[in-house]
C-alpha positions as a printed NumPy array, in Angstrom:
array([[ 77.506,  67.046, 102.65 ],
       [ 80.962,  68.509, 103.171],
       [ 83.662,  66.392, 104.925],
       [ 86.771,  68.096, 105.901],
       [ 90.023,  66.291, 106.927],
       [ 90.933,  68.809, 109.537],
       [ 94.748,  67.455, 110.384],
       [ 95.51 ,  67.102, 106.747],
       [ 94.298,  70.686, 106.085],
       [ 96.229,  71.8  , 109.027],
       [ 99.229,  70.34 , 107.677],
       [ 98.8  ,  71.74 , 104.282],
       [ 98.442,  75.415, 105.843],
       [101.44 ,  74.8  , 108.086],
       [103.425,  73.81 , 104.901],
       [102.149,  76.892, 102.753],
       [102.985,  79.222, 105.781],
       [106.472,  77.726, 106.087],
       [107.095,  78.386, 102.537],
       [105.921,  82.019, 102.722],
       [108.051,  82.867, 105.591],
       [111.319,  81.01 , 104.136],
       [110.597,  82.266, 100.523],
       [110.708,  78.766,  98.935],
       [108.427,  77.19 ,  96.375],
       [106.145,  79.492,  94.735],
       [107.325,  82.226,  97.239],
       [110.91 ,  81.799,  95.98 ],
       [109.972,  83.982,  92.647],
       [106.929,  85.856,  93.97 ],
       [107.827,  88.527,  96.437],
       [104.776,  90.218,  97.818],
       [106.637,  93.262,  99.086],
       [107.784,  94.329,  95.706],
       [104.923,  93.097,  93.492],
       [101.95 ,  94.051,  95.733],
       [ 99.848,  97.147,  94.765],
       [100.069,  98.325,  98.65 ],
       [103.973,  98.921,  97.875],
       [103.776,  99.933,  94.187],
       [101.558, 102.72 ,  94.713],
       [101.183, 105.609,  97.345],
       [ 99.965, 109.223,  97.112],
       [102.56 , 111.926,  95.925],
       [104.397, 113.595,  98.685],
       [103.623, 110.851, 101.281],
       [106.628, 109.039, 102.773],
       [106.667, 105.156, 102.981],
       [105.509, 104.376, 106.801],
       [104.786, 108.082, 107.709],
       [101.098, 108.494, 109.491],
       [ 99.514, 109.642, 106.182],
       [100.802, 106.7  , 104.365],
       [ 99.428, 104.297, 107.028],
       [ 96.169, 106.264, 107.02 ],
       [ 95.726, 106.121, 103.355],
       [ 96.759, 102.308, 103.297],
       [ 94.109, 101.748, 105.835],
       [ 91.305, 103.278, 103.928],
       [ 92.066, 101.616, 100.741],
       [ 92.652,  98.321, 102.3  ],
       [ 89.143,  98.681, 103.771],
       [ 87.769,  99.101, 100.425],
       [ 89.746,  96.166,  98.839],
       [ 86.72 ,  93.727,  98.555],
       [ 85.645,  92.238,  95.086],
       [ 87.592,  94.504,  92.997],
       [ 90.616,  94.769,  91.001],
       [ 93.166,  95.696,  93.665],
       [ 95.871,  96.926,  91.12 ],
       [ 93.498,  99.501,  89.915],
       [ 92.028, 100.29 ,  93.227],
       [ 95.442, 101.211,  95.038],
       [ 96.697, 103.058,  91.956],
       [ 93.341, 105.344,  91.746],
       [ 93.053, 105.914,  95.466],
       [ 96.895, 106.91 ,  95.41 ],
       [ 95.921, 109.614,  92.712],
       [ 92.823, 110.761,  94.407],
       [ 94.347, 111.218,  97.619],
       [ 97.648, 112.801,  96.171],
       [ 95.549, 115.495,  94.267],
       [ 92.974, 116.046,  97.133],
       [ 95.14 , 116.221, 100.214],
       [ 92.335, 117.377, 102.315],
       [ 91.318, 113.391, 102.414],
       [ 94.317, 113.229, 104.89 ],
       [ 92.934, 115.722, 107.356],
       [ 91.366, 113.867, 110.539],
       [ 88.132, 114.793, 111.381],
       [ 87.3  , 116.505, 108.208],
       [ 84.85 , 114.78 , 105.942],
       [ 83.584, 115.369, 102.369],
       [ 79.857, 115.119, 101.48 ],
       [ 78.745, 111.817, 100.044],
       [ 78.028, 113.589,  97.043],
       [ 81.414, 115.08 ,  96.634],
       [ 83.039, 111.657,  97.453],
       [ 80.894, 110.193,  94.843],
       [ 82.14 , 112.637,  92.331],
       [ 85.78 , 111.956,  93.281],
       [ 85.281, 108.306,  92.945],
       [ 83.851, 108.668,  89.491],
       [ 86.57 , 111.158,  88.449],
       [ 89.305, 108.653,  89.53 ],
       [ 87.455, 105.545,  87.988],
       [ 87.202, 103.701,  91.504],
       [ 84.854, 101.189,  90.571],
       [ 83.194, 100.346,  93.612],
       [ 79.531, 100.072,  94.456],
       [ 77.38 , 103.16 ,  95.382],
       [ 76.869, 101.945,  98.865],
       [ 80.767, 101.954,  99.406],
       [ 80.827, 105.905,  99.321],
       [ 78.751, 105.837, 102.514],
       [ 80.848, 103.153, 104.123],
       [ 84.136, 104.723, 103.244],
       [ 83.059, 108.104, 104.861],
       [ 81.889, 106.095, 107.951],
       [ 85.038, 104.075, 108.243],
       [ 87.035, 107.302, 107.979],
       [ 85.053, 108.958, 110.635],
       [ 85.412, 106.006, 113.045],
       [ 89.195, 105.701, 112.458],
       [ 89.494, 109.37 , 113.272],
       [ 87.058, 109.058, 116.23 ],
       [ 88.063, 105.99 , 117.975],
       [ 91.767, 105.367, 117.002],
       [ 92.915, 108.968, 116.424],
       [ 93.347, 108.256, 112.823],
       [ 96.076, 105.774, 113.637],
       [ 95.633, 102.157, 112.283],
       [ 98.162, 100.704, 114.674],
       [ 95.861, 101.486, 117.609],
       [ 93.248,  99.124, 115.868],
       [ 95.76 ,  96.374, 116.736],
       [ 96.845,  97.74 , 120.137],
       [ 96.879,  95.094, 122.902],
       [ 95.656,  92.378, 120.674],
       [ 97.69 ,  89.796, 118.816],
       [ 95.327,  87.589, 116.824],
       [ 92.254,  87.968, 114.746],
       [ 89.903,  86.392, 117.552],
       [ 91.256,  89.113, 120.126],
       [ 90.648,  91.866, 117.579],
       [ 87.251,  91.172, 116.521],
       [ 86.299,  90.924, 120.203],
       [ 88.039,  94.318, 120.988],
       [ 86.037,  95.894, 118.121],
       [ 82.672,  94.557, 119.273],
       [ 83.345,  95.817, 122.554],
       [ 84.237,  99.409, 121.341],
       [ 80.843,  99.16 , 119.159],
       [ 78.817,  98.269, 121.863],
       [ 80.272, 100.921, 124.157],
       [ 79.407, 103.524, 121.665],
       [ 76.142, 102.362, 120.564],
       [ 77.144, 101.335, 116.879],
       [ 76.536,  98.308, 114.831],
       [ 80.034,  97.919, 113.293],
       [ 82.873, 100.07 , 113.686],
       [ 84.341,  99.459, 110.268],
       [ 81.334,  98.288, 108.334],
       [ 82.035,  96.049, 105.341],
       [ 85.493,  94.947, 106.986],
       [ 85.544,  91.463, 108.123],
       [ 88.383,  89.019, 109.379],
       [ 89.826,  88.712, 106.086],
       [ 90.431,  92.481, 105.454],
       [ 91.742,  93.054, 108.975],
       [ 94.373,  90.207, 108.525],
       [ 95.181,  91.889, 105.134],
       [ 95.579,  95.179, 106.695],
       [ 97.652,  93.7  , 109.294],
       [100.102,  92.041, 106.609],
       [100.347,  95.517, 105.002],
       [101.164,  97.316, 108.117],
       [103.767,  94.79 , 109.179],
       [105.569,  95.506, 106.023],
       [106.052,  99.29 , 106.904],
       [106.096,  99.042, 110.763],
       [106.751,  97.061, 113.835],
       [103.208,  95.905, 114.267],
       [102.984,  92.449, 116.122],
       [100.243,  90.499, 115.049],
       [100.085,  86.745, 114.455],
       [ 97.26 ,  86.38 , 112.027],
       [ 98.698,  88.113, 108.654],
       [ 97.447,  85.71 , 106.044],
       [ 94.182,  86.57 , 104.708],
       [ 92.026,  83.3  , 104.024],
       [ 90.352,  83.632, 100.395],
       [ 88.865,  81.308,  97.97 ],
       [ 92.489,  80.317,  96.962],
       [ 92.412,  78.063, 100.319],
       [ 89.202,  76.393,  98.982],
       [ 90.894,  75.642,  95.749],
       [ 93.86 ,  74.125,  97.563],
       [ 91.652,  72.103,  99.641],
       [ 89.492,  70.954,  97.05 ],
       [ 92.552,  69.925,  94.631],
       [ 94.222,  68.013,  97.465],
       [ 91.049,  66.276,  98.218],
       [ 90.733,  67.668, 101.743],
       [ 87.213,  69.332, 101.079],
       [ 84.692,  67.415,  99.61 ],
       [ 80.911,  68.016,  99.081]])
């Protein structure tokens, strides 16, 4: 049986968030903006914060699951930089061609990720005009965003707008987009296994 001390956990998360905002404690020496692969890498001839940069950043962030992020962003940047047709909205390579590119650029993702990548690219173009900022338009937190995406999916008779991407990925993407744009979104710290580690180590999660 798992017992969670909710009030104590909330206090810990508040302290972590305050340290992150104020760059104190661990965050005084670790600057995500300079250290993160989303900043270190981008395709050649793409300027920071321009539409193609945000488009690339969104597609790679959607693929950032259970993999080495450093290599993923680096290799995605090379792939898009050397194959600029990938930036073209409403133009899609075949799954076979995309698979060859993944292998050529050592993008070590499961085979099913090729189809998911193409589906997410298509839906980003069709439902948000290729502009990731429109994903977050008129919503300010993760609950509102997930409700919005479910409504769009039902309206168009599809199961999932961005298959494979869940709350954590959308928070991660929002955090990245806020580094380069004026995006206003409250939930920008992706919850991961490190939260569980903190909770266990502080004896606030048991079982």
